[in-house]
Tab-separated table of C-alpha atoms in Angstrom:
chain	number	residue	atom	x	y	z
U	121	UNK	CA	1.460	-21.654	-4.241
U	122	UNK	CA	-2.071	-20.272	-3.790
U	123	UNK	CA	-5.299	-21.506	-4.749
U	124	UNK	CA	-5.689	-19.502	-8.596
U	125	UNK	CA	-9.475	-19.983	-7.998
U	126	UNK	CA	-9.610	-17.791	-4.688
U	127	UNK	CA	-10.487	-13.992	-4.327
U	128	UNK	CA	-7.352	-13.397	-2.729
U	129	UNK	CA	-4.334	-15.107	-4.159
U	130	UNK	CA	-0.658	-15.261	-2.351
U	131	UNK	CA	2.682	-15.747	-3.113
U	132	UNK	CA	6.150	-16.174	-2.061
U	133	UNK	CA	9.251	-15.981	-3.369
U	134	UNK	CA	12.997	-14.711	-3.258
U	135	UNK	CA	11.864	-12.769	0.045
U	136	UNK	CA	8.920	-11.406	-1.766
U	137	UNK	CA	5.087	-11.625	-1.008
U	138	UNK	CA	3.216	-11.183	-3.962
U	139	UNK	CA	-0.628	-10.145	-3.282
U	140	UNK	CA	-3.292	-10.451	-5.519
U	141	UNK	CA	-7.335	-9.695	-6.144
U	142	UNK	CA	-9.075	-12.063	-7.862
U	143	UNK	CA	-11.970	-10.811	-8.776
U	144	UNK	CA	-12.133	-10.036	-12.294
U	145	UNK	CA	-15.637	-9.897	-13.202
U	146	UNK	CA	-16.362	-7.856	-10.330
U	147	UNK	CA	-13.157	-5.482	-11.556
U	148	UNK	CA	-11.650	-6.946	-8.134
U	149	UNK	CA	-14.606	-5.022	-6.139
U	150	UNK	CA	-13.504	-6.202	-2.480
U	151	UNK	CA	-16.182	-7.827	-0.036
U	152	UNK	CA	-15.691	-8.043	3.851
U	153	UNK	CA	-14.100	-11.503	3.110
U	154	UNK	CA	-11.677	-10.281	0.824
U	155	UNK	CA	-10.812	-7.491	3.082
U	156	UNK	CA	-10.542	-10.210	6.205
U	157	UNK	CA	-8.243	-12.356	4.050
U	158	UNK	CA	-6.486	-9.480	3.109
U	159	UNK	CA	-5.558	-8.275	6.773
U	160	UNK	CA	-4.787	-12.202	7.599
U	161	UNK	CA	-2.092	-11.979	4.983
U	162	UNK	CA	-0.754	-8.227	6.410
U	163	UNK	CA	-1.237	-9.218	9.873
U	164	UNK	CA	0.398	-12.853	9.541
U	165	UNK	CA	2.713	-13.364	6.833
U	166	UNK	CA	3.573	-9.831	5.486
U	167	UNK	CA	5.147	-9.763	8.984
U	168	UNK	CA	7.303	-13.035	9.049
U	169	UNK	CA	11.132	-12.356	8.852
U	170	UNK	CA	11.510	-14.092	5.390
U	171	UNK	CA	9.146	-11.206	3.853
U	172	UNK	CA	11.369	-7.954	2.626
U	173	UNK	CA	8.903	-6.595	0.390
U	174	UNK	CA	5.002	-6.845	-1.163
U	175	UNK	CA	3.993	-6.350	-4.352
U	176	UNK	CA	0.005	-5.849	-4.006
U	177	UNK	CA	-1.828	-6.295	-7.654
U	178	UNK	CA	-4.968	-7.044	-9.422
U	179	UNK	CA	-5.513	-8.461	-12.940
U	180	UNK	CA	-6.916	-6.238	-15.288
U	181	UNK	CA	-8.224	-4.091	-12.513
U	182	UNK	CA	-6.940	-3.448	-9.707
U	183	UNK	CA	-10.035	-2.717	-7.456
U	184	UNK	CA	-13.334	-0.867	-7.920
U	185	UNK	CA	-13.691	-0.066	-4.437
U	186	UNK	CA	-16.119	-1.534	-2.008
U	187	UNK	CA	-18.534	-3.889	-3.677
U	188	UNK	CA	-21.151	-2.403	-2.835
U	189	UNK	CA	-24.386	-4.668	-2.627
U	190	UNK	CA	-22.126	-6.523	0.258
U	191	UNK	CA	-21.393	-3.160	2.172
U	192	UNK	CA	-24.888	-2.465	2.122
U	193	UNK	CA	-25.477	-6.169	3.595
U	194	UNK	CA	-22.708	-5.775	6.005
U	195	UNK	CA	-22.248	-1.872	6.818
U	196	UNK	CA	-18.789	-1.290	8.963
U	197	UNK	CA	-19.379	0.070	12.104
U	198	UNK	CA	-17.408	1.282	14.833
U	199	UNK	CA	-20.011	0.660	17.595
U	200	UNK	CA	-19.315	-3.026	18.377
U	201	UNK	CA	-16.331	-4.482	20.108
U	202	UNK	CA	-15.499	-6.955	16.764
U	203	UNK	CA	-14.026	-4.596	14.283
U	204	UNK	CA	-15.303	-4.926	10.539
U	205	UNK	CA	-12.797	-6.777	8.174
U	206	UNK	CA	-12.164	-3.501	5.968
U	207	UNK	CA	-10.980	-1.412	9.349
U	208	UNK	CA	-8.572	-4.886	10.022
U	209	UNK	CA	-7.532	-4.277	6.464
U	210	UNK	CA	-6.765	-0.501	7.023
U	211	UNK	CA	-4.997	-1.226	9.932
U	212	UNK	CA	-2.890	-4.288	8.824
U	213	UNK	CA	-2.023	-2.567	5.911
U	214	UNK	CA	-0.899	0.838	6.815
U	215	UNK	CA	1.152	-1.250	10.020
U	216	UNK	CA	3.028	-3.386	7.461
U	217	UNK	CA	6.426	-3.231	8.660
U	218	UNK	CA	8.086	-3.877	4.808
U	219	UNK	CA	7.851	-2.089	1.340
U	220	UNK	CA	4.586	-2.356	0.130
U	221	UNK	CA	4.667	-2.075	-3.506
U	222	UNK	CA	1.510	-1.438	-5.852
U	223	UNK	CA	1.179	-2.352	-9.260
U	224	UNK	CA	-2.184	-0.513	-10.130
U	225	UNK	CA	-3.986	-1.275	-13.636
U	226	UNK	CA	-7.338	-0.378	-14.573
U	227	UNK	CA	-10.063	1.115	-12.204
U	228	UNK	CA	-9.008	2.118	-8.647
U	229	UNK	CA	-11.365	3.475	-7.182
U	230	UNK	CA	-12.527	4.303	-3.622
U	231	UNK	CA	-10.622	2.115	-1.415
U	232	UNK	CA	-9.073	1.349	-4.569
U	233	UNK	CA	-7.311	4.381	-4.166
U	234	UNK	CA	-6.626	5.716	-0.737
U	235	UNK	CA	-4.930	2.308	0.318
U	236	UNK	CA	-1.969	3.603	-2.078
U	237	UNK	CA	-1.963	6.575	-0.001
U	238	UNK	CA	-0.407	3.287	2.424
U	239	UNK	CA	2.376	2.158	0.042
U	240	UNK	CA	5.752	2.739	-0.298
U	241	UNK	CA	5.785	2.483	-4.550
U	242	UNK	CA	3.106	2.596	-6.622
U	243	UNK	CA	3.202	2.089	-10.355
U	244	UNK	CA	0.635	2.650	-12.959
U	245	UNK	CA	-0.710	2.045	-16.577
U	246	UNK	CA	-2.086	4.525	-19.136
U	247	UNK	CA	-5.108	2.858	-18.525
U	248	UNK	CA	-5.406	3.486	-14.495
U	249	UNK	CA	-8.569	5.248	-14.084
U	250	UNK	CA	-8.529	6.789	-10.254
U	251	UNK	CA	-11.358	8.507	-8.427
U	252	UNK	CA	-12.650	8.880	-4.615
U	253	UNK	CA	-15.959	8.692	-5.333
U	254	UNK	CA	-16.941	9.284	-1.699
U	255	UNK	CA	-18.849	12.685	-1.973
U	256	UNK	CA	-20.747	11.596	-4.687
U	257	UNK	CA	-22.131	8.747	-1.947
U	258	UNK	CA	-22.462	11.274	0.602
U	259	UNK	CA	-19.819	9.794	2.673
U	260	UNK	CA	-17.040	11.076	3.907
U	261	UNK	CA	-13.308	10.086	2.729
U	262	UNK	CA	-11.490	7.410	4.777
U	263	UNK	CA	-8.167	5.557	5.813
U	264	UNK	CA	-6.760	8.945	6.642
U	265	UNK	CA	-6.823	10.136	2.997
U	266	UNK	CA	-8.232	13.570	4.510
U	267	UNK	CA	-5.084	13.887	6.300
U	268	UNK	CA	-2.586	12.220	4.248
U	269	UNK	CA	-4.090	13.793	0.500
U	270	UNK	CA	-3.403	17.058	1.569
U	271	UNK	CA	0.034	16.120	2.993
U	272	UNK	CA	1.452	14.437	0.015
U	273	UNK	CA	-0.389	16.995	-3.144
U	274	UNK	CA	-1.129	20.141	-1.141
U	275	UNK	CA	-4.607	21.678	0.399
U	276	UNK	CA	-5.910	22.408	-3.374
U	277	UNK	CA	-5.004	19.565	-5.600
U	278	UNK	CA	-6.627	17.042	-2.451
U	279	UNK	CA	-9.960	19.337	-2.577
U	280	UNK	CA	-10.462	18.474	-6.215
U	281	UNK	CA	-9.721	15.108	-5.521
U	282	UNK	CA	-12.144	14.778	-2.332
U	283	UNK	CA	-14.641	17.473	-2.330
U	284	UNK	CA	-15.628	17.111	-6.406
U	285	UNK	CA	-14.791	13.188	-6.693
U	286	UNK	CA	-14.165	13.382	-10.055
U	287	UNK	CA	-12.212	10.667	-12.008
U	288	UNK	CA	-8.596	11.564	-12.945
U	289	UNK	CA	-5.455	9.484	-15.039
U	290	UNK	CA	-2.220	8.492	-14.297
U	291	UNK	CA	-0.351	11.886	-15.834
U	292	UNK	CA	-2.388	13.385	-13.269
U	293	UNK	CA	-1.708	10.886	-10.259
U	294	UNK	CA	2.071	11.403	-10.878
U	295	UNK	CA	1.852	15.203	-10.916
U	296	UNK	CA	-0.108	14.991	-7.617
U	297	UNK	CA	2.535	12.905	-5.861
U	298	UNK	CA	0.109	9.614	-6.036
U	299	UNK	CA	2.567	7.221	-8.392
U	300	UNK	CA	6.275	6.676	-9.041
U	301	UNK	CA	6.004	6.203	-12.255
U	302	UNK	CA	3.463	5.365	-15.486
U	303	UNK	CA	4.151	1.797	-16.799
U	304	UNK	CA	3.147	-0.047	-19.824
U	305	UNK	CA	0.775	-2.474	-19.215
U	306	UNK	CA	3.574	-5.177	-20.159
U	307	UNK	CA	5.953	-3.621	-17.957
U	308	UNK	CA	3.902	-3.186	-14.802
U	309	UNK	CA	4.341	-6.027	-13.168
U	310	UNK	CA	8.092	-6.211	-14.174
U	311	UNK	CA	8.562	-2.549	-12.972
U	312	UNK	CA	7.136	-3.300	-9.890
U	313	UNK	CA	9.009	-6.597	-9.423
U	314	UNK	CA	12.345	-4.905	-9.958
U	315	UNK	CA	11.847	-2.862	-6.931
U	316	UNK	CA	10.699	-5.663	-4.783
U	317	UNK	CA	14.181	-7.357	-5.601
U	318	UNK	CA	16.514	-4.661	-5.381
U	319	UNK	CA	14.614	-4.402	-1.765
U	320	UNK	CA	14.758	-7.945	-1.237
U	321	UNK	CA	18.510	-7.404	-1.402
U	322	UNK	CA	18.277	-5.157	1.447
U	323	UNK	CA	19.124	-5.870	5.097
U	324	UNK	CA	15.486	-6.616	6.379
U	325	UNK	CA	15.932	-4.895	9.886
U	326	UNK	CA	17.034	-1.702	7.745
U	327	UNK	CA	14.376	-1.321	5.647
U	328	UNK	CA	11.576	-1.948	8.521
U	329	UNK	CA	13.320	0.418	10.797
U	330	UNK	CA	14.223	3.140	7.888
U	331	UNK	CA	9.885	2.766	6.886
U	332	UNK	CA	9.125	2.921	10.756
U	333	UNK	CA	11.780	6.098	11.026
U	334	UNK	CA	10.081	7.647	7.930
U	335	UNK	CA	5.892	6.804	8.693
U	336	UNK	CA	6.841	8.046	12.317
U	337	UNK	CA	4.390	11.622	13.267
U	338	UNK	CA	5.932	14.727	12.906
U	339	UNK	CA	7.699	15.758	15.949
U	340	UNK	CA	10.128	18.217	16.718
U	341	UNK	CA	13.516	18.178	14.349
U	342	UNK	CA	16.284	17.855	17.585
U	343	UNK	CA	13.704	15.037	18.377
U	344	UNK	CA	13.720	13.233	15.522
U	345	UNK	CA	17.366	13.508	15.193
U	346	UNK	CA	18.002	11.846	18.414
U	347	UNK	CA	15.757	8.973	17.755
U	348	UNK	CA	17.372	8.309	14.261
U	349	UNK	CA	21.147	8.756	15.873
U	350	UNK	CA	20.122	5.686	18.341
U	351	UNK	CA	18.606	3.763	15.806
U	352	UNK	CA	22.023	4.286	13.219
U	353	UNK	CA	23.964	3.236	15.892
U	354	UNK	CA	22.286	0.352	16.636
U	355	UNK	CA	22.036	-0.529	12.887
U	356	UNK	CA	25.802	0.357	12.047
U	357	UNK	CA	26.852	-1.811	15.299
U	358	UNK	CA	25.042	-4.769	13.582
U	359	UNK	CA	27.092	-7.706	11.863
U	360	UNK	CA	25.222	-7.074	8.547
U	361	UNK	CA	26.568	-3.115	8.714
U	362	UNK	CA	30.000	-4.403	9.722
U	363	UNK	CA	29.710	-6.664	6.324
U	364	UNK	CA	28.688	-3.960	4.297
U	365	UNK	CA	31.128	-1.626	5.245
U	366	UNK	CA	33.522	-4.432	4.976
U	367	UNK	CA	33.243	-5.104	1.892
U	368	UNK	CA	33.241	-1.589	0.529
U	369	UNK	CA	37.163	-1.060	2.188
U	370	UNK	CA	37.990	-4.329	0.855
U	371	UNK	CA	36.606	-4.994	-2.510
């Protein structure tokens, strides 16, 4: 059980990590120690064999982005050999070998919302407010959302998003590909907990090497092919396949 009075909040159960900002009057605004924590937790425990899924969550928000009297304090920069905490966070996060599921409430906004550009499920509440705010900062958008936008909503719907930063809703986060699926506020955390147990029912090794077979770069089709055909094999050689197909033939 985790400390309830830390910014960062773990835990475990069932084969599920649950992951939480705690940050409330700040609207979960995440500092360079939040984000260090955060890729601890990724890097470390996300990673252990009893883990088959995270569920990553705020309280009434689920993050307002970078808070930013600490990033001007503590700018990342890529000219040192220590890496800041929020490019370990990027890293450990989009490297997470399981289902990352996000529950999303509230504001999300900046890193608040490219990191679910990094998830595997992400619900949301009429109440999600989402925005990449980045133009209107003069910056530039980041964790490979200028890549990855256009991929998942198309060229146009990602310039709206990134070149006018405008704030937009949940209707329009599930028309753009963004979100599963719009919860009620009661419900979000028990949609999103569904998912991590059906998962958690999963054979572990299947689900890390079906995310790695799916997050892998595009690559010829005869390629890909091959590389999945060796990995099925392996998989259906496995005693947990032989179980499951077992079982099926002899109910």
């Amino acid at each position: 059980m985790s400390d309830r009075s830390a910014l960062i909040q773990s835990d475990y159960a069932d084969g599920i990590l649950s992951i939480r900002t705690n940050r409330p009057d700040k609207k979960n605004a995440l500092t360079s120690d939040m984000y260090a924590q955060l890729a601890d937790l990724f890097d470390h425990r996300a990673t252990q064999e009893d883990v088959h899924a995270v569920i990553f969550s705020g309280a009434k928000d689920f993050s307002a982005g970078n808070d930013l009297e600490d990033f001007l304090a503590r700018p990342p920069s890529t000219g040192s050999g220590e890496k800041a905490p929020v490019w370990e966070f990027m890293r450990a996060l989009s490297n997470c070998p399981v289902p990352v599921i996000a529950a999303v409430d509230g504001f999300a906004v900046g890193i608040g919302t490219t990191l679910l550009l990094h998830c595997d499920f992400v619900y949301s509440t009429p109440n999600t407010v989402f925005m990449m705010p980045f133009i209107n900062l003069a910056a530039v958008p980041e964790f490979g959302s200028s890549m990855l936008l256009p991929m998942r909503c198309g060229y146009v719907k990602a310039a709206e998003m990134l070149l006018l930063g405008d704030r937009f809703d949940s209707t329009t986060a599930l028309q753009y590909n963004l979100i599963n699926q719009i919860c009620s506020s009661d419900n979000l955390m028990p949609c999103a907990m569904t998912t991590a147990a059906k998962l958690a029912g999963k054979s572990r090794d299947a689900l890390v090497q079906s995310k790695a077979l799916m997050r892998r770069d595009l690559e010829p089709l005869a390629e890909r092919i091959s590389i999945e055909s060796e990995e099925f094999a392996k998989r259906v050689a496995s005693p947990e396949a032989k179980a499951a197909i077992s079982a099926i033939l002899n109910p």
